[in-house]
PDB file of C-alpha atoms in Angstrom:
ATOM      1  CA  MET A  85      -0.407   0.184  -0.201  1.00  0.00           C
ATOM      2  CA  ILE A  86       2.573   2.413   1.036  1.00  0.00           C
ATOM      3  CA  ALA A  87       4.923   1.863  -1.640  1.00  0.00           C
ATOM      4  CA  SER A  88       1.790   2.574  -4.755  1.00  0.00           C
ATOM      5  CA  ILE A  89       0.897   5.198  -2.810  1.00  0.00           C
ATOM      6  CA  ALA A  90       4.914   6.406  -3.089  1.00  0.00           C
ATOM      7  CA  ALA A  91       4.645   5.348  -6.819  1.00  0.00           C
ATOM      8  CA  SER A  92       1.816   7.499  -8.121  1.00  0.00           C
ATOM      9  CA  GLY A  93       1.459  10.247  -9.252  1.00  0.00           C
ATOM     10  CA  ASP A  94      -0.738  12.187  -6.365  1.00  0.00           C
ATOM     11  CA  THR A  95       2.471  11.835  -4.247  1.00  0.00           C
ATOM     12  CA  LEU A  96       3.670  14.825  -1.750  1.00  0.00           C
ATOM     13  CA  ARG A  97       6.650  15.266  -2.718  1.00  0.00           C
ATOM     14  CA  TRP A  98       8.141  17.739  -0.172  1.00  0.00           C
ATOM     15  CA  ALA A  99      11.313  18.855  -3.859  1.00  0.00           C
ATOM     16  CA  GLU A 100       8.551  20.572  -5.072  1.00  0.00           C
ATOM     17  CA  LEU A 101       7.203  22.885  -2.046  1.00  0.00           C
ATOM     18  CA  GLY A 102      10.142  24.803  -2.964  1.00  0.00           C
ATOM     19  CA  LEU A 103      11.642  25.007  -0.114  1.00  0.00           C
ATOM     20  CA  SER A 104      15.085  25.770   0.961  1.00  0.00           C
ATOM     21  CA  PRO A 105      16.771  25.997   4.185  1.00  0.00           C
ATOM     22  CA  VAL A 106      18.579  29.065   3.123  1.00  0.00           C
ATOM     23  CA  ALA A 107      16.333  32.042   4.257  1.00  0.00           C
ATOM     24  CA  LEU A 108      19.042  34.850   3.226  1.00  0.00           C
ATOM     25  CA  ASP A 109      22.259  34.178   0.458  1.00  0.00           C
ATOM     26  CA  LEU A 110      24.940  36.997  -0.108  1.00  0.00           C
ATOM     27  CA  GLY A 111      27.527  34.234  -0.881  1.00  0.00           C
ATOM     28  CA  PHE A 112      29.804  35.010   1.294  1.00  0.00           C
ATOM     29  CA  PHE A 113      27.315  34.969   4.543  1.00  0.00           C
ATOM     30  CA  GLN A 114      24.081  32.820   4.682  1.00  0.00           C
ATOM     31  CA  LEU A 115      21.067  32.851   7.247  1.00  0.00           C
ATOM     32  CA  ARG A 116      19.184  29.624   7.612  1.00  0.00           C
ATOM     33  CA  TRP A 117      15.790  29.255   8.673  1.00  0.00           C
ATOM     34  CA  TYR A 118      16.649  27.200  11.768  1.00  0.00           C
ATOM     35  CA  SER A 119      19.009  30.374  13.123  1.00  0.00           C
ATOM     36  CA  LEU A 120      16.074  32.587  12.390  1.00  0.00           C
ATOM     37  CA  ALA A 121      13.845  30.090  14.436  1.00  0.00           C
ATOM     38  CA  TYR A 122      16.130  30.401  17.052  1.00  0.00           C
ATOM     39  CA  ILE A 123      16.228  33.887  17.133  1.00  0.00           C
ATOM     40  CA  ALA A 124      12.426  34.206  16.369  1.00  0.00           C
ATOM     41  CA  GLY A 125      10.802  32.018  19.612  1.00  0.00           C
ATOM     42  CA  ILE A 126      14.150  34.489  21.685  1.00  0.00           C
ATOM     43  CA  ILE A 127      12.663  37.689  21.085  1.00  0.00           C
ATOM     44  CA  ILE A 128       8.840  36.831  21.242  1.00  0.00           C
ATOM     45  CA  GLY A 129       9.284  34.686  23.866  1.00  0.00           C
ATOM     46  CA  TRP A 130      11.061  37.716  25.962  1.00  0.00           C
ATOM     47  CA  TRP A 131       8.237  39.771  24.361  1.00  0.00           C
ATOM     48  CA  TYR A 132       5.744  37.622  26.247  1.00  0.00           C
ATOM     49  CA  LEU A 133       7.676  37.205  29.127  1.00  0.00           C
ATOM     50  CA  LEU A 134       7.442  40.796  29.596  1.00  0.00           C
ATOM     51  CA  LYS A 135       3.557  40.605  29.193  1.00  0.00           C
ATOM     52  CA  LEU A 136       3.379  38.073  31.418  1.00  0.00           C
ATOM     53  CA  ILE A 137       5.068  39.697  34.968  1.00  0.00           C
ATOM     54  CA  ALA A 138       3.108  42.858  34.204  1.00  0.00           C
ATOM     55  CA  LYS A 139      -0.061  40.879  35.887  1.00  0.00           C
ATOM     56  CA  PRO A 140       0.311  41.793  39.406  1.00  0.00           C
ATOM     57  CA  GLY A 141       1.831  39.045  41.555  1.00  0.00           C
ATOM     58  CA  ALA A 142       4.968  38.326  38.962  1.00  0.00           C
ATOM     59  CA  PRO A 143       7.557  36.283  40.621  1.00  0.00           C
ATOM     60  CA  MET A 144      10.396  39.251  38.916  1.00  0.00           C
ATOM     61  CA  ALA A 145      10.746  43.058  37.368  1.00  0.00           C
ATOM     62  CA  ARG A 146      11.622  44.255  33.761  1.00  0.00           C
ATOM     63  CA  ARG A 147      15.354  44.678  35.023  1.00  0.00           C
ATOM     64  CA  HIS A 148      14.889  39.959  36.072  1.00  0.00           C
ATOM     65  CA  ALA A 149      13.497  39.604  33.077  1.00  0.00           C
ATOM     66  CA  ASP A 150      16.001  41.192  31.006  1.00  0.00           C
ATOM     67  CA  ASP A 151      19.210  39.183  32.291  1.00  0.00           C
ATOM     68  CA  LEU A 152      16.989  36.518  31.890  1.00  0.00           C
ATOM     69  CA  VAL A 153      17.166  36.391  28.297  1.00  0.00           C
ATOM     70  CA  VAL A 154      20.432  36.558  27.774  1.00  0.00           C
ATOM     71  CA  ASP A 155      21.175  33.301  29.952  1.00  0.00           C
ATOM     72  CA  ALA A 156      18.185  31.711  28.810  1.00  0.00           C
ATOM     73  CA  THR A 157      19.892  31.888  24.731  1.00  0.00           C
ATOM     74  CA  LEU A 158      22.737  30.643  26.741  1.00  0.00           C
ATOM     75  CA  GLY A 159      21.217  27.130  28.503  1.00  0.00           C
ATOM     76  CA  ILE A 160      19.772  27.084  24.869  1.00  0.00           C
ATOM     77  CA  LEU A 161      22.455  27.079  22.729  1.00  0.00           C
ATOM     78  CA  LEU A 162      24.682  24.562  25.277  1.00  0.00           C
ATOM     79  CA  GLY A 163      22.857  22.486  27.052  1.00  0.00           C
ATOM     80  CA  GLY A 164      20.507  21.954  23.859  1.00  0.00           C
ATOM     81  CA  ARG A 165      23.835  21.129  21.902  1.00  0.00           C
ATOM     82  CA  LEU A 166      25.700  19.393  25.344  1.00  0.00           C
ATOM     83  CA  GLY A 167      22.218  17.172  25.492  1.00  0.00           C
ATOM     84  CA  TYR A 168      22.525  16.034  22.122  1.00  0.00           C
ATOM     85  CA  VAL A 169      25.973  14.829  22.278  1.00  0.00           C
ATOM     86  CA  LEU A 170      24.718  13.017  25.611  1.00  0.00           C
ATOM     87  CA  PHE A 171      21.509  11.670  24.850  1.00  0.00           C
ATOM     88  CA  TYR A 172      21.766  10.413  21.026  1.00  0.00           C
ATOM     89  CA  LYS A 173      25.629   9.796  19.535  1.00  0.00           C
ATOM     90  CA  PRO A 174      27.889  10.376  22.674  1.00  0.00           C
ATOM     91  CA  LEU A 175      30.820   8.105  21.490  1.00  0.00           C
ATOM     92  CA  GLU A 176      30.753   9.121  17.578  1.00  0.00           C
ATOM     93  CA  TYR A 177      31.290  12.990  19.566  1.00  0.00           C
ATOM     94  CA  LEU A 178      34.007  11.359  22.285  1.00  0.00           C
ATOM     95  CA  ASN A 179      35.990  10.217  19.301  1.00  0.00           C
ATOM     96  CA  ASN A 180      35.679  12.839  17.743  1.00  0.00           C
ATOM     97  CA  PRO A 181      35.429  15.959  20.332  1.00  0.00           C
ATOM     98  CA  ILE A 182      35.822  18.944  18.404  1.00  0.00           C
ATOM     99  CA  GLU A 183      32.769  18.299  15.950  1.00  0.00           C
ATOM    100  CA  ILE A 184      31.066  18.968  19.444  1.00  0.00           C
ATOM    101  CA  VAL A 185      31.361  22.968  18.451  1.00  0.00           C
ATOM    102  CA  ARG A 186      29.870  22.416  14.777  1.00  0.00           C
ATOM    103  CA  VAL A 187      26.630  23.479  16.093  1.00  0.00           C
ATOM    104  CA  TRP A 188      25.783  24.872  12.066  1.00  0.00           C
ATOM    105  CA  ASP A 189      26.219  20.869  11.074  1.00  0.00           C
ATOM    106  CA  GLY A 190      22.438  20.671  13.285  1.00  0.00           C
ATOM    107  CA  GLY A 191      22.185  18.137  16.394  1.00  0.00           C
ATOM    108  CA  MET A 192      20.002  20.330  19.177  1.00  0.00           C
ATOM    109  CA  SER A 193      17.964  18.073  21.862  1.00  0.00           C
ATOM    110  CA  PHE A 194      15.346  20.292  23.260  1.00  0.00           C
ATOM    111  CA  HIS A 195      15.841  18.232  26.363  1.00  0.00           C
ATOM    112  CA  GLY A 196      19.623  19.387  27.198  1.00  0.00           C
ATOM    113  CA  GLY A 197      18.235  22.879  26.256  1.00  0.00           C
ATOM    114  CA  VAL A 198      15.110  22.520  28.959  1.00  0.00           C
ATOM    115  CA  ILE A 199      17.878  21.594  31.355  1.00  0.00           C
ATOM    116  CA  GLY A 200      20.303  24.233  29.990  1.00  0.00           C
ATOM    117  CA  VAL A 201      17.330  26.645  30.815  1.00  0.00           C
ATOM    118  CA  SER A 202      16.652  25.627  33.875  1.00  0.00           C
ATOM    119  CA  LEU A 203      20.121  25.777  35.498  1.00  0.00           C
ATOM    120  CA  ALA A 204      20.267  29.476  34.033  1.00  0.00           C
ATOM    121  CA  ILE A 205      16.837  30.547  35.962  1.00  0.00           C
ATOM    122  CA  ILE A 206      17.837  28.775  39.194  1.00  0.00           C
ATOM    123  CA  LEU A 207      21.211  30.724  39.148  1.00  0.00           C
ATOM    124  CA  MET A 208      19.721  33.725  38.213  1.00  0.00           C
ATOM    125  CA  ALA A 209      17.154  33.316  41.241  1.00  0.00           C
ATOM    126  CA  ARG A 210      19.465  32.775  43.605  1.00  0.00           C
ATOM    127  CA  LYS A 211      21.653  35.540  42.767  1.00  0.00           C
ATOM    128  CA  HIS A 212      18.284  38.058  43.569  1.00  0.00           C
ATOM    129  CA  LYS A 213      16.488  36.178  45.909  1.00  0.00           C
ATOM    130  CA  LEU A 214      13.817  35.238  43.882  1.00  0.00           C
ATOM    131  CA  ASP A 215      10.831  31.870  44.174  1.00  0.00           C
ATOM    132  CA  TRP A 216      12.996  29.761  41.513  1.00  0.00           C
ATOM    133  CA  LEU A 217       9.825  27.628  40.982  1.00  0.00           C
ATOM    134  CA  ARG A 218       7.881  30.105  40.063  1.00  0.00           C
ATOM    135  CA  ILE A 219      10.028  32.006  37.639  1.00  0.00           C
ATOM    136  CA  HIS A 220       9.701  28.719  36.120  1.00  0.00           C
ATOM    137  CA  ASP A 221       5.801  28.542  35.534  1.00  0.00           C
ATOM    138  CA  TYR A 222       6.534  32.194  33.482  1.00  0.00           C
ATOM    139  CA  VAL A 223       8.861  31.230  31.631  1.00  0.00           C
ATOM    140  CA  ALA A 224       7.251  27.976  30.230  1.00  0.00           C
ATOM    141  CA  CYS A 225       4.223  29.601  29.106  1.00  0.00           C
ATOM    142  CA  THR A 226       7.072  30.996  26.961  1.00  0.00           C
ATOM    143  CA  ILE A 227       9.003  27.912  25.425  1.00  0.00           C
ATOM    144  CA  PRO A 228       6.142  26.855  22.675  1.00  0.00           C
ATOM    145  CA  PHE A 229       6.886  29.901  20.545  1.00  0.00           C
ATOM    146  CA  GLY A 230      10.297  28.230  20.380  1.00  0.00           C
ATOM    147  CA  LEU A 231       8.417  25.065  19.803  1.00  0.00           C
ATOM    148  CA  PHE A 232       6.521  26.304  16.776  1.00  0.00           C
ATOM    149  CA  PHE A 233       9.164  27.932  14.943  1.00  0.00           C
ATOM    150  CA  GLY A 234      11.670  25.340  15.353  1.00  0.00           C
ATOM    151  CA  ARG A 235       9.670  22.824  14.577  1.00  0.00           C
ATOM    152  CA  LEU A 236       8.410  24.670  11.268  1.00  0.00           C
ATOM    153  CA  ALA A 237      12.014  24.855  10.404  1.00  0.00           C
ATOM    154  CA  ASN A 238      12.822  20.780  10.790  1.00  0.00           C
ATOM    155  CA  PHE A 239       9.786  20.805   7.900  1.00  0.00           C
ATOM    156  CA  VAL A 240      11.689  23.305   5.963  1.00  0.00           C
ATOM    157  CA  ASN A 241      14.990  21.947   6.324  1.00  0.00           C
ATOM    158  CA  GLY A 242      13.886  18.492   5.031  1.00  0.00           C
ATOM    159  CA  GLU A 243      14.907  16.553   8.014  1.00  0.00           C
ATOM    160  CA  LEU A 244      13.349  14.851  10.754  1.00  0.00           C
ATOM    161  CA  TRP A 245      10.435  13.483   9.026  1.00  0.00           C
ATOM    162  CA  GLY A 246       8.212  10.832  10.155  1.00  0.00           C
ATOM    163  CA  ARG A 247       7.478   7.217   9.296  1.00  0.00           C
ATOM    164  CA  PRO A 248       5.977   5.841   6.170  1.00  0.00           C
ATOM    165  CA  GLY A 249       1.935   6.346   5.981  1.00  0.00           C
ATOM    166  CA  ASP A 250      -0.965   6.061   3.733  1.00  0.00           C
ATOM    167  CA  VAL A 251      -2.574   9.461   5.216  1.00  0.00           C
ATOM    168  CA  PRO A 252      -3.257  11.775   2.189  1.00  0.00           C
ATOM    169  CA  TRP A 253      -1.220  14.655   3.279  1.00  0.00           C
ATOM    170  CA  ALA A 254       1.962  11.969   4.032  1.00  0.00           C
ATOM    171  CA  MET A 255       4.945  13.122   0.953  1.00  0.00           C
ATOM    172  CA  VAL A 256       8.009  12.435   0.350  1.00  0.00           C
ATOM    173  CA  PHE A 257      11.488  13.828   1.462  1.00  0.00           C
ATOM    174  CA  PRO A 258      14.128  13.522  -0.273  1.00  0.00           C
ATOM    175  CA  ARG A 259      16.748  12.648   2.238  1.00  0.00           C
ATOM    176  CA  ALA A 260      15.124   9.380   3.577  1.00  0.00           C
ATOM    177  CA  ASP A 261      14.021   7.498   0.447  1.00  0.00           C
ATOM    178  CA  GLU A 262      10.973   6.920  -1.626  1.00  0.00           C
ATOM    179  CA  LEU A 263       8.037   6.378   0.299  1.00  0.00           C
ATOM    180  CA  ALA A 264       4.895   8.680   1.275  1.00  0.00           C
ATOM    181  CA  ARG A 265       6.022   9.830   5.052  1.00  0.00           C
ATOM    182  CA  HIS A 266       4.326  11.662   7.837  1.00  0.00           C
ATOM    183  CA  PRO A 267       5.075  15.441   8.392  1.00  0.00           C
ATOM    184  CA  SER A 268       6.022  14.934  12.032  1.00  0.00           C
ATOM    185  CA  GLN A 269       6.882  18.006  12.060  1.00  0.00           C
ATOM    186  CA  LEU A 270       4.358  19.637  11.108  1.00  0.00           C
ATOM    187  CA  TYR A 271       2.379  17.457  14.339  1.00  0.00           C
ATOM    188  CA  GLU A 272       5.049  18.739  16.280  1.00  0.00           C
ATOM    189  CA  ALA A 273       4.508  22.606  16.176  1.00  0.00           C
ATOM    190  CA  GLY A 274       0.862  22.193  15.783  1.00  0.00           C
ATOM    191  CA  LEU A 275       0.802  19.899  19.497  1.00  0.00           C
ATOM    192  CA  GLU A 276       4.052  21.707  20.917  1.00  0.00           C
ATOM    193  CA  GLY A 277       3.636  24.897  19.519  1.00  0.00           C
ATOM    194  CA  ILE A 278      -0.220  26.138  18.975  1.00  0.00           C
ATOM    195  CA  GLY A 279      -1.675  23.168  21.506  1.00  0.00           C
ATOM    196  CA  LEU A 280       0.832  23.512  24.652  1.00  0.00           C
ATOM    197  CA  PHE A 281       0.903  27.300  24.237  1.00  0.00           C
ATOM    198  CA  LEU A 282      -2.954  27.620  23.930  1.00  0.00           C
ATOM    199  CA  LEU A 283      -3.719  25.443  26.821  1.00  0.00           C
ATOM    200  CA  LEU A 284      -0.878  27.473  29.576  1.00  0.00           C
ATOM    201  CA  TRP A 285      -2.099  30.530  27.526  1.00  0.00           C
ATOM    202  CA  TYR A 286      -5.876  29.764  28.935  1.00  0.00           C
ATOM    203  CA  LEU A 287      -4.241  28.802  32.278  1.00  0.00           C
ATOM    204  CA  PHE A 288      -2.417  31.921  33.062  1.00  0.00           C
ATOM    205  CA  TRP A 289      -5.022  34.461  31.941  1.00  0.00           C
ATOM    206  CA  LYS A 290      -8.423  33.000  33.217  1.00  0.00           C
ATOM    207  CA  THR A 291      -7.582  31.117  36.476  1.00  0.00           C
ATOM    208  CA  GLU A 292      -5.562  31.242  39.539  1.00  0.00           C
ATOM    209  CA  ALA A 293      -2.609  28.869  38.353  1.00  0.00           C
ATOM    210  CA  ARG A 294      -0.101  31.163  37.930  1.00  0.00           C
ATOM    211  CA  LEU A 295      -0.014  32.412  42.136  1.00  0.00           C
ATOM    212  CA  HIS A 296       0.666  28.047  42.884  1.00  0.00           C
ATOM    213  CA  PRO A 297       4.473  27.693  42.807  1.00  0.00           C
ATOM    214  CA  GLY A 298       5.443  24.696  39.539  1.00  0.00           C
ATOM    215  CA  LYS A 299       1.857  24.503  38.527  1.00  0.00           C
ATOM    216  CA  LEU A 300       2.684  26.085  34.817  1.00  0.00           C
ATOM    217  CA  VAL A 301       5.907  24.640  34.123  1.00  0.00           C
ATOM    218  CA  GLY A 302       3.786  21.272  35.487  1.00  0.00           C
ATOM    219  CA  VAL A 303       1.614  21.627  32.651  1.00  0.00           C
ATOM    220  CA  PHE A 304       4.223  22.520  30.509  1.00  0.00           C
ATOM    221  CA  LEU A 305       6.255  19.485  31.266  1.00  0.00           C
ATOM    222  CA  ALA A 306       3.316  17.063  31.734  1.00  0.00           C
ATOM    223  CA  GLY A 307       2.109  18.740  28.704  1.00  0.00           C
ATOM    224  CA  TYR A 308       4.947  18.053  26.409  1.00  0.00           C
ATOM    225  CA  GLY A 309       5.534  14.510  27.855  1.00  0.00           C
ATOM    226  CA  VAL A 310       2.607  13.943  26.020  1.00  0.00           C
ATOM    227  CA  ALA A 311       2.706  15.628  22.815  1.00  0.00           C
ATOM    228  CA  ARG A 312       6.343  14.658  22.166  1.00  0.00           C
ATOM    229  CA  PHE A 313       5.181  10.382  23.077  1.00  0.00           C
ATOM    230  CA  THR A 314       2.126  11.222  21.179  1.00  0.00           C
ATOM    231  CA  VAL A 315       4.188  12.140  17.757  1.00  0.00           C
ATOM    232  CA  GLU A 316       6.865   9.991  17.932  1.00  0.00           C
ATOM    233  CA  PHE A 317       4.833   7.283  17.256  1.00  0.00           C
ATOM    234  CA  PHE A 318       4.999   9.168  13.446  1.00  0.00           C
ATOM    235  CA  ARG A 319       8.484  10.059  13.711  1.00  0.00           C
ATOM    236  CA  GLU A 320      11.053   8.035  12.065  1.00  0.00           C
ATOM    237  CA  PRO A 321      13.498   6.857  15.307  1.00  0.00           C
ATOM    238  CA  ASP A 322      17.679   7.919  14.469  1.00  0.00           C
ATOM    239  CA  ASP A 323      18.588   5.582  11.784  1.00  0.00           C
ATOM    240  CA  HIS A 324      21.704   5.101  14.698  1.00  0.00           C
ATOM    241  CA  LEU A 325      20.025   4.379  17.868  1.00  0.00           C
ATOM    242  CA  GLY A 326      15.856   2.721  16.353  1.00  0.00           C
ATOM    243  CA  LEU A 327      13.725   1.486  18.599  1.00  0.00           C
ATOM    244  CA  LEU A 328      15.218   0.865  22.266  1.00  0.00           C
ATOM    245  CA  TRP A 329      13.765  -0.526  25.306  1.00  0.00           C
ATOM    246  CA  PHE A 330       9.919  -1.468  25.323  1.00  0.00           C
ATOM    247  CA  GLN A 331      10.325  -0.617  21.667  1.00  0.00           C
ATOM    248  CA  MET A 332      10.192   3.016  22.578  1.00  0.00           C
ATOM    249  CA  SER A 333      12.531   5.505  20.932  1.00  0.00           C
ATOM    250  CA  MET A 334      15.376   8.289  22.292  1.00  0.00           C
ATOM    251  CA  GLY A 335      12.623  11.072  21.945  1.00  0.00           C
ATOM    252  CA  GLN A 336      10.122   8.985  23.822  1.00  0.00           C
ATOM    253  CA  LEU A 337      12.275   8.026  26.758  1.00  0.00           C
ATOM    254  CA  LEU A 338      13.488  11.193  27.261  1.00  0.00           C
ATOM    255  CA  THR A 339      10.360  12.538  27.414  1.00  0.00           C
ATOM    256  CA  ILE A 340       9.066   9.897  31.092  1.00  0.00           C
ATOM    257  CA  PRO A 341      11.119  11.767  33.589  1.00  0.00           C
ATOM    258  CA  MET A 342       9.419  14.931  31.929  1.00  0.00           C
ATOM    259  CA  LEU A 343       5.729  13.598  32.246  1.00  0.00           C
ATOM    260  CA  ILE A 344       6.528  12.138  35.428  1.00  0.00           C
ATOM    261  CA  GLY A 345       7.690  15.256  37.124  1.00  0.00           C
ATOM    262  CA  GLY A 346       5.633  17.642  35.504  1.00  0.00           C
ATOM    263  CA  ILE A 347       2.262  15.546  36.712  1.00  0.00           C
ATOM    264  CA  TRP A 348       3.800  15.626  40.482  1.00  0.00           C
ATOM    265  CA  LEU A 349       4.083  19.338  39.606  1.00  0.00           C
ATOM    266  CA  ILE A 350       0.531  19.928  39.203  1.00  0.00           C
ATOM    267  CA  VAL A 351      -0.438  17.401  42.105  1.00  0.00           C
ATOM    268  CA  THR A 352       1.654  19.207  44.879  1.00  0.00           C
ATOM    269  CA  ALA A 353       1.444  22.685  43.379  1.00  0.00           C
ATOM    270  CA  LYS A 354      -2.110  23.819  46.105  1.00  0.00           C
ATOM    271  CA  GLY A 355       0.211  22.322  48.923  1.00  0.00           C
ATOM    272  CA  ARG A 356       3.101  25.216  48.499  1.00  0.00           C
ATOM    273  CA  TYR A 357       0.245  27.783  47.440  1.00  0.00           C
ATOM    274  CA  GLU A 358      -1.247  26.703  51.131  1.00  0.00           C
ATOM    275  CA  GLN A 359       1.813  27.370  52.554  1.00  0.00           C
ATOM    276  CA  ALA A 360       2.789  30.218  51.196  1.00  0.00           C
ATOM    277  CA  LYS A 361       0.245  32.400  52.415  1.00  0.00           C
ATOM    278  CA  PRO A 362       1.487  32.727  56.075  1.00  0.00           C
ATOM    279  CA  ASP A 363       4.942  34.106  54.171  1.00  0.00           C
ATOM    280  CA  ARG A 364       2.754  36.173  51.898  1.00  0.00           C
ATOM    281  CA  ALA A 365       0.365  37.514  54.490  1.00  0.00           C
ATOM    282  CA  GLY A 366       3.224  38.807  56.445  1.00  0.00           C
ATOM    283  CA  ALA A 367       4.695  40.574  54.434  1.00  0.00           C
ATOM    284  CA  GLU A 368       1.592  42.663  53.751  1.00  0.00           C
ATOM    285  CA  ALA A 369       1.413  43.758  56.831  1.00  0.00           C
ATOM    286  CA  ALA A 370       5.230  44.336  56.563  1.00  0.00           C
ATOM    287  CA  GLY A 371       4.482  46.359  53.996  1.00  0.00           C
TER     288      GLY A 371
END
């Protein structure tokens, strides 16, 4: 069935979409869509963070957000790259350590980026004596922007394609083979980007979830975990890894701790909120 679809003239082909990984080519300089995706995600995320902290009860001020965007950017780049090296190709990079710095050849891990950003938040919060968990809540609401643009860039690059499928929108990716495959990059953009953003938007602006330390970041972790774990059933596993324990991909295995941690943060958020009530009352009385 799949082979016959790929051989038919009606099959969608990525090559016929006229997409190019390069957004601007000046000969001596190339600007790629993947780089623009990172830039757009960081700038729009910072802009949205300023909107969030403008609401009363924010855990930090504008000056903290401005400092954080620089630290978080380093956390994304360093954590994402080192995460990819450790999680996906440790032996290959151990034999050729110089390849670690060749980020322009691709290879970034979202899970590693999350760890990098989290460390940046904790260090900044300790420096300014702020509530690091509530800062995580606010930052979590901004991450779907980067996920959305990043997955669109993966599609434009014709990389991280899906498994073979017979859905009408399946397409042939030239860097894979002649089989029609799921455009799983777009599935991820929709679930991890748009869907997760709308869920966090509602909880932040329409409920009091932002006042419960850990609830929003817990929703983000659990929501991303469900979305990523689901999409991995449609995404082609990495060639050099394939399917691992219990026929799960590396992406699914790395998502399990996020899912468990997210659920725990959601369940325990109300208790942290109640515990902090006396401290808030004392601070208001002193003020």
